[in-house]
mmCIF file of C-alpha atoms in Angstrom:
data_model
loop_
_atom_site.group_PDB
_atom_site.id
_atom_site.type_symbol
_atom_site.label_atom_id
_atom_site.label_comp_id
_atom_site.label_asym_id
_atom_site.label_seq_id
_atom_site.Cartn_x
_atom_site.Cartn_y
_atom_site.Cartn_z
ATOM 1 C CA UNK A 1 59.277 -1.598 75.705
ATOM 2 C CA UNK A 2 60.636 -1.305 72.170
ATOM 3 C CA UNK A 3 64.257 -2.070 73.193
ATOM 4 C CA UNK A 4 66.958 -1.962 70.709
ATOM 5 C CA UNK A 5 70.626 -3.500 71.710
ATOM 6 C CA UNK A 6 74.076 -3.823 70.015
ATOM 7 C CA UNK A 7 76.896 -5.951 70.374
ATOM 8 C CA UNK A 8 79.671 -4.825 71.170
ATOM 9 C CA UNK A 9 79.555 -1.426 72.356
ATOM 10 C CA UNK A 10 83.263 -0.806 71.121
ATOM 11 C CA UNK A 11 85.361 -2.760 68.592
ATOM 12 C CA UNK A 12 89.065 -2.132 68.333
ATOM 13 C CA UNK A 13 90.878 -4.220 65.149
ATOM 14 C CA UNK A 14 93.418 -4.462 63.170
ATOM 15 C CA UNK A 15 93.244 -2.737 59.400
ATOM 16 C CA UNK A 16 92.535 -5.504 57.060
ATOM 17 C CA UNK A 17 90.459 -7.942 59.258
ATOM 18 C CA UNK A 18 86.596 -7.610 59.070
ATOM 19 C CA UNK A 19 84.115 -6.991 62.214
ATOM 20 C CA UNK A 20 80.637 -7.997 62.984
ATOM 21 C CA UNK A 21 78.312 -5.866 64.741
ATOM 22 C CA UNK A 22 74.323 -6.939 65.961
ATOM 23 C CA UNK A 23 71.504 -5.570 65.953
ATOM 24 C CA UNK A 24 68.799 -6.869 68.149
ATOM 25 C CA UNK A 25 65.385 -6.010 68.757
ATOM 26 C CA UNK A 26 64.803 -7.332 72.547
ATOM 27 C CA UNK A 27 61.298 -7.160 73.174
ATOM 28 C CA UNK A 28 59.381 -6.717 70.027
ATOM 29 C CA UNK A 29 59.791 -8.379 66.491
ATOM 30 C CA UNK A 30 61.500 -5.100 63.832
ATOM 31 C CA UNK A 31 59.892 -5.200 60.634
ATOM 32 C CA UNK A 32 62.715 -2.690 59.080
ATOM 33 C CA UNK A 33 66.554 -2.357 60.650
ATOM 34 C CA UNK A 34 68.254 0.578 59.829
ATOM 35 C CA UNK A 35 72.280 1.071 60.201
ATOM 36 C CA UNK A 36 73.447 4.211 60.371
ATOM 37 C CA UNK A 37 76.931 5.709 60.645
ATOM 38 C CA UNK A 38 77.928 9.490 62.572
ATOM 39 C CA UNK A 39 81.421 10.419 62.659
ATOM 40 C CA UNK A 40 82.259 12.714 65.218
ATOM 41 C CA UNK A 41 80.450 15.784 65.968
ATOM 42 C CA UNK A 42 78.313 15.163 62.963
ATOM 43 C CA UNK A 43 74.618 13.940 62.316
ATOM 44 C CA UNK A 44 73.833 10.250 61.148
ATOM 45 C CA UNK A 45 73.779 9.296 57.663
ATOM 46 C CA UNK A 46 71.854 6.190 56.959
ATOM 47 C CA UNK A 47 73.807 3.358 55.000
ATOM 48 C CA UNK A 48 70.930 1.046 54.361
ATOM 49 C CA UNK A 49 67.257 -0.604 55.328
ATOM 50 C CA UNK A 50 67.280 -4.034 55.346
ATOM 51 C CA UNK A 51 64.127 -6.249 56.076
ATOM 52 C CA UNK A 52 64.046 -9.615 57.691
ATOM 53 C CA UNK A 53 64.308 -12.263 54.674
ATOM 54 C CA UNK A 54 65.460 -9.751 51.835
ATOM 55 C CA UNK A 55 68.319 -8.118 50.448
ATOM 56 C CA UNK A 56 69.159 -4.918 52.228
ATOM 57 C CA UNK A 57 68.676 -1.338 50.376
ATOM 58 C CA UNK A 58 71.960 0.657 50.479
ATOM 59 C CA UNK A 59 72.127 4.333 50.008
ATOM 60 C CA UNK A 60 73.813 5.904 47.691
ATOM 61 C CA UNK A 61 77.669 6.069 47.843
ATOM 62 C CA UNK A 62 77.717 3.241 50.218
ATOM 63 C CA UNK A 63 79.665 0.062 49.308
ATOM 64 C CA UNK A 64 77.373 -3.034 49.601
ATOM 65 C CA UNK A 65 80.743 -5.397 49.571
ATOM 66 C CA UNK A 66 82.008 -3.480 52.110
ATOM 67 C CA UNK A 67 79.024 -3.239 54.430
ATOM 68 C CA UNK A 68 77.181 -6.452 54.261
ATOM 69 C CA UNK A 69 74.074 -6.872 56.248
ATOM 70 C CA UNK A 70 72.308 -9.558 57.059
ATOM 71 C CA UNK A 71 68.658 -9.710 58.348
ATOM 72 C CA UNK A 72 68.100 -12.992 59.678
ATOM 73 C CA UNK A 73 64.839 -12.759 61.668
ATOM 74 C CA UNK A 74 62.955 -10.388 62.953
ATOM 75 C CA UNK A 75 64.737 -9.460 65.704
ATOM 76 C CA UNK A 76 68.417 -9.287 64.486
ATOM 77 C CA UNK A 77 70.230 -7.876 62.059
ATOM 78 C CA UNK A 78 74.081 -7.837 61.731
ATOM 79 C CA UNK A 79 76.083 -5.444 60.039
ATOM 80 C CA UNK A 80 80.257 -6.519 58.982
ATOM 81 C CA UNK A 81 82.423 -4.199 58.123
ATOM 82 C CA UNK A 82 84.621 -6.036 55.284
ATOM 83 C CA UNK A 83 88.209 -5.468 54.992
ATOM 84 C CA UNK A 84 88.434 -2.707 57.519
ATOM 85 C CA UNK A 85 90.840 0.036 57.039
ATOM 86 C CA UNK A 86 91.296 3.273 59.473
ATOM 87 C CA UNK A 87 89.049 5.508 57.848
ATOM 88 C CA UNK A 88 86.014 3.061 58.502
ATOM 89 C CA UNK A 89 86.423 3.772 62.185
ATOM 90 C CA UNK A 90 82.894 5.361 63.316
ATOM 91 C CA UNK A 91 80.134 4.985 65.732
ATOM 92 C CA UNK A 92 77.836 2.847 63.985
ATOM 93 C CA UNK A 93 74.028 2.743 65.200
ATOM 94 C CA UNK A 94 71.371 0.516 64.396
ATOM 95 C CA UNK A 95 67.247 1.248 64.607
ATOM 96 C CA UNK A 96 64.277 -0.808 64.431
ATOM 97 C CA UNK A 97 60.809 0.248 64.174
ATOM 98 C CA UNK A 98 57.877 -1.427 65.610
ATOM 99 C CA UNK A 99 54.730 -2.617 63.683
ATOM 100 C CA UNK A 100 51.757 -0.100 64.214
ATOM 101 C CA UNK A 101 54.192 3.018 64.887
ATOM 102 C CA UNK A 102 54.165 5.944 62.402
ATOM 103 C CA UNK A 103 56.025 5.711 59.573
ATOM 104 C CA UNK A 104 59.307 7.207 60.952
ATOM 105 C CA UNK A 105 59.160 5.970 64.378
ATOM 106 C CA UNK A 106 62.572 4.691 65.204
ATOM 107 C CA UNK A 107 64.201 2.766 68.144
ATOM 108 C CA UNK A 108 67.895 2.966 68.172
ATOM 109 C CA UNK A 109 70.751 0.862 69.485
ATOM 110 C CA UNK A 110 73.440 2.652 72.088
ATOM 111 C CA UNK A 111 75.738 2.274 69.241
ATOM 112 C CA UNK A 112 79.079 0.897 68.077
ATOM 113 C CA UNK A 113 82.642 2.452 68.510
ATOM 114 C CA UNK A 114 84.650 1.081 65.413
ATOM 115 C CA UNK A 115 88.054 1.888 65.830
ATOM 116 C CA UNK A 116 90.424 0.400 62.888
ATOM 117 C CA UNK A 117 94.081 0.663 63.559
ATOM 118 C CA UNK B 1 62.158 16.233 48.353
ATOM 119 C CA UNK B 2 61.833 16.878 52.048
ATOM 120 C CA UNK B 3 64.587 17.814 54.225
ATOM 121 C CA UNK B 4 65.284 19.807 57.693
ATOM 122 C CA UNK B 5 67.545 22.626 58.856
ATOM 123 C CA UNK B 6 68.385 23.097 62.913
ATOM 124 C CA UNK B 7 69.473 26.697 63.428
ATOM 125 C CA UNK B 8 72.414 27.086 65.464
ATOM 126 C CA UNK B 9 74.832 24.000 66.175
ATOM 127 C CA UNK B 10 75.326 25.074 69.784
ATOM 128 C CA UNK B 11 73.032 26.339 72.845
ATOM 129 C CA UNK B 12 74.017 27.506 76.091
ATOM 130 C CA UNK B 13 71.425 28.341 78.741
ATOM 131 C CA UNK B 14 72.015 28.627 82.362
ATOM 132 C CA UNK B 15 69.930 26.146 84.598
ATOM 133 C CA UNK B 16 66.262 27.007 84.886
ATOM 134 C CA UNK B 17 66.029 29.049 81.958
ATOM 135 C CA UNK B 18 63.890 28.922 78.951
ATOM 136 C CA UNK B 19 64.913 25.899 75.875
ATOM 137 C CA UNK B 20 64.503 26.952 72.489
ATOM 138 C CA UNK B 21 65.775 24.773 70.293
ATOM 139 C CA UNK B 22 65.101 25.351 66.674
ATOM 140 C CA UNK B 23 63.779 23.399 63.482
ATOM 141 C CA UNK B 24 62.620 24.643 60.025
ATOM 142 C CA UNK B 25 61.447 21.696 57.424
ATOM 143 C CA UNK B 26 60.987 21.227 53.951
ATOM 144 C CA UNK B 27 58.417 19.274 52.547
ATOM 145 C CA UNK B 28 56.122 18.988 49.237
ATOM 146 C CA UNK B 29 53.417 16.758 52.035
ATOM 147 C CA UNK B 30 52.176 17.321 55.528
ATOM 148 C CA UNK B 31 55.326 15.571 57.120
ATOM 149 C CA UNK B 32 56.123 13.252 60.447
ATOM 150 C CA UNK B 33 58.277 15.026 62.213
ATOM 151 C CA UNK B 34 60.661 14.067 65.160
ATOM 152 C CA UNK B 35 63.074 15.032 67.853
ATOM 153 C CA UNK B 36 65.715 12.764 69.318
ATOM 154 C CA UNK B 37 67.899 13.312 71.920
ATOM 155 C CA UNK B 38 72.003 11.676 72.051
ATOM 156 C CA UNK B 39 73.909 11.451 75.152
ATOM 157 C CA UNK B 40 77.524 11.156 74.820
ATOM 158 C CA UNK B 41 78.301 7.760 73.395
ATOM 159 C CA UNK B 42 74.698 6.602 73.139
ATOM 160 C CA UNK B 43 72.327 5.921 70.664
ATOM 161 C CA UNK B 44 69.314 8.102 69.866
ATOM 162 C CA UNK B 45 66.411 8.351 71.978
ATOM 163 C CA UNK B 46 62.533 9.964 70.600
ATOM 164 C CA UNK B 47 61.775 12.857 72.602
ATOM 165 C CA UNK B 48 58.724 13.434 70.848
ATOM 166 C CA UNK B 49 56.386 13.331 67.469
ATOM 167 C CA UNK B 50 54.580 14.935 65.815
ATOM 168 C CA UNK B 51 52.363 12.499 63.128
ATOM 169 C CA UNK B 52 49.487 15.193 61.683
ATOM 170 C CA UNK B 53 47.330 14.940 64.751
ATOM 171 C CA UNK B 54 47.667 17.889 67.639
ATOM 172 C CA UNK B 55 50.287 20.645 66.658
ATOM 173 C CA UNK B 56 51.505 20.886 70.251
ATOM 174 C CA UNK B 57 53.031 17.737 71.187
ATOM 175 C CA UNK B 58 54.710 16.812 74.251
ATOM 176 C CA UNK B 59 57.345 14.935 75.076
ATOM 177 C CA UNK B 60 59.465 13.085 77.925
ATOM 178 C CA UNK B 61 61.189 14.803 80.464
ATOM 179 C CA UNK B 62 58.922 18.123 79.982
ATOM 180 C CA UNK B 63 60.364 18.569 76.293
ATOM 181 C CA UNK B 64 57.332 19.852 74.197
ATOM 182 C CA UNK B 65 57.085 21.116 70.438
ATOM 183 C CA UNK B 66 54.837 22.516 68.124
ATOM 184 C CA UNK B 67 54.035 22.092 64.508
ATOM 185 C CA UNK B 68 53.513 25.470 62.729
ATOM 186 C CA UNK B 69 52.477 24.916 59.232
ATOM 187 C CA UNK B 70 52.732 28.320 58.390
ATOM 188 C CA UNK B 71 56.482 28.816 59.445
ATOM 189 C CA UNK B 72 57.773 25.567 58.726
ATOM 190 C CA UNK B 73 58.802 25.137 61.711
ATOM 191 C CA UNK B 74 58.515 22.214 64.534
ATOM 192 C CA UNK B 75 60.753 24.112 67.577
ATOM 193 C CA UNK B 76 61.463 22.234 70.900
ATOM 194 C CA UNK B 77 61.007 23.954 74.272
ATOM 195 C CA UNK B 78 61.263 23.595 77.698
ATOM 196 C CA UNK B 79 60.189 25.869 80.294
ATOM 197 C CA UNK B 80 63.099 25.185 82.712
ATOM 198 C CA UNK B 81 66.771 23.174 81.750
ATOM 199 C CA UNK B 82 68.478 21.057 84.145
ATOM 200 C CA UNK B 83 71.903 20.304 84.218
ATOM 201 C CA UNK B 84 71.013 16.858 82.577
ATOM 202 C CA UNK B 85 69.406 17.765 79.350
ATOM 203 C CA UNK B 86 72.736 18.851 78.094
ATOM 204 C CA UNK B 87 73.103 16.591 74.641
ATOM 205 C CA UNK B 88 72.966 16.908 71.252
ATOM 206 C CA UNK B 89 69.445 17.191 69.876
ATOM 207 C CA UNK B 90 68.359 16.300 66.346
ATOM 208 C CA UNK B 91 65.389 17.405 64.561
ATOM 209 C CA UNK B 92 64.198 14.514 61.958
ATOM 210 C CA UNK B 93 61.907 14.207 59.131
ATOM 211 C CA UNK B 94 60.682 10.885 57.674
ATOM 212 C CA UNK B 95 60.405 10.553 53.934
ATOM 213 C CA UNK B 96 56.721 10.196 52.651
ATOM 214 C CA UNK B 97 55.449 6.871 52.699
ATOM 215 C CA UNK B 98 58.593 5.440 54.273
ATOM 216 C CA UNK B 99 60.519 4.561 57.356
ATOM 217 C CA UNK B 100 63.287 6.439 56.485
ATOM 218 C CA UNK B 101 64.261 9.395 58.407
ATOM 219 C CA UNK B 102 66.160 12.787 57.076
ATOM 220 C CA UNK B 103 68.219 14.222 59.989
ATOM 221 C CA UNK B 104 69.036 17.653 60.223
ATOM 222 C CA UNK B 105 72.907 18.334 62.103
ATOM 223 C CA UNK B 106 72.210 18.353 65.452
ATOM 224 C CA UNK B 107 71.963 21.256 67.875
ATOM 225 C CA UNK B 108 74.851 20.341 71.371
ATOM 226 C CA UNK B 109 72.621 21.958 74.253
ATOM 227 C CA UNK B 110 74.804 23.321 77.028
ATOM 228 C CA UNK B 111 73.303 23.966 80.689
ATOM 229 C CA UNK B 112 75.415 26.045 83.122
ATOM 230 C CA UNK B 113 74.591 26.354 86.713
#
């Protein structure tokens, strides 16, 4: 249980165009989405929380025109990179968590090779 | 403002010996605290939590920590490595009264035969 899958695995485009990555929760309905963002060799640094219905929460120093998310129902969320340029390639990973878990309990995607050329 | 520090970026133990991985927290409140576990090119999976109930918790695939209050400290172990726990492991806090999780910067476990 409490499977978390992304779409695609690996993105390559061109700089300028935008890309659209999902988030789905498979077998259980996410209250909270997370997207996070690890370049290489490096830990993750969450970009925002968005919840089903509302607008998502962006950390600081993260561009909400640039990264828009949408949270459409409870089991996906979708995260577009706007405008890509070649320093926005990353591996971008999503998490869920599951009603009833500890606050903190995460279930994370496999991830999302950007690569902008 | 709570936060965590892993000691050491890299670990090398040969096969069947001793995992210490290490993890020192910050915290004004009795914390949730985590370890994950990344495979090359995967996502993050939970090894293990620790949520303010028994200090010794353990985890999948024989991975166990425990929550010292006094040091700070919420180290992962395991009595004997096998060639396939080597991945980077990542020590996590989650901020009080949220979802969110602080992530310290990973410790890359090498296993030699």
């Amino acid at each position: 249980g409490a499977v978390v899958s992304q779409h695609p695995s690996r993105v390559i485009c061109k700089s300028g165009t935008s890309v659209k990555i999902e988030c789905r929760s498979l077998d259980f309905q996410a209250t909270t989405m997370f997207w996070y963002r690890q370049f290489p060799k490096q830990s993750l640094m969450l970009m925002a929380t968005s919840n089903e219905g509302s607008k998502a929460t962006y950390e600081q120093g993260v561009e909400k025109d640039k990264f828009l998310i949408n949270h459409a129902s409870l089991t996906l969320s979708t995260l577009t990179v706007t405008s890509a340029h070649p320093e926005d390639s990353s591996f971008y990973i999503c998490s869920a968590d599951l009603a009833g878990e500890p606050l903190g309990t995460q279930y994370f995607g496999p991830g999302t090779r950007l690569l902008v050329l | 403002a709570q936060s965590v520090t892993q000691l050491g970026s890299h670990v090398s133990v040969s096969e069947g010996a001793l995992v210490l991985l290490r993890c020192n927290y910050s915290s004004s409140v009795p914390p949730y605290l985590f370890w994950y576990v990344q495979y090359p090119n995967q996502g993050l999976q939970l090894l293990l939590k620790y949520t303010s109930a028994a200090t010794l918790v353990k985890g999948i695939n024989g991975f166990e920590a425990e929550f010292k209050k006094s040091e700070t400290s919420f180290h992962l172990t395991k009595p004997s490595a096998h060639m396939s726990d080597a991945a980077e492991y990542f020590c996590a806090v989650s901020l009080t009264n949220t979802d969110k999780l602080i992530f310290g910067t990973g410790t890359r476990l090498q296993v030699f035969p």
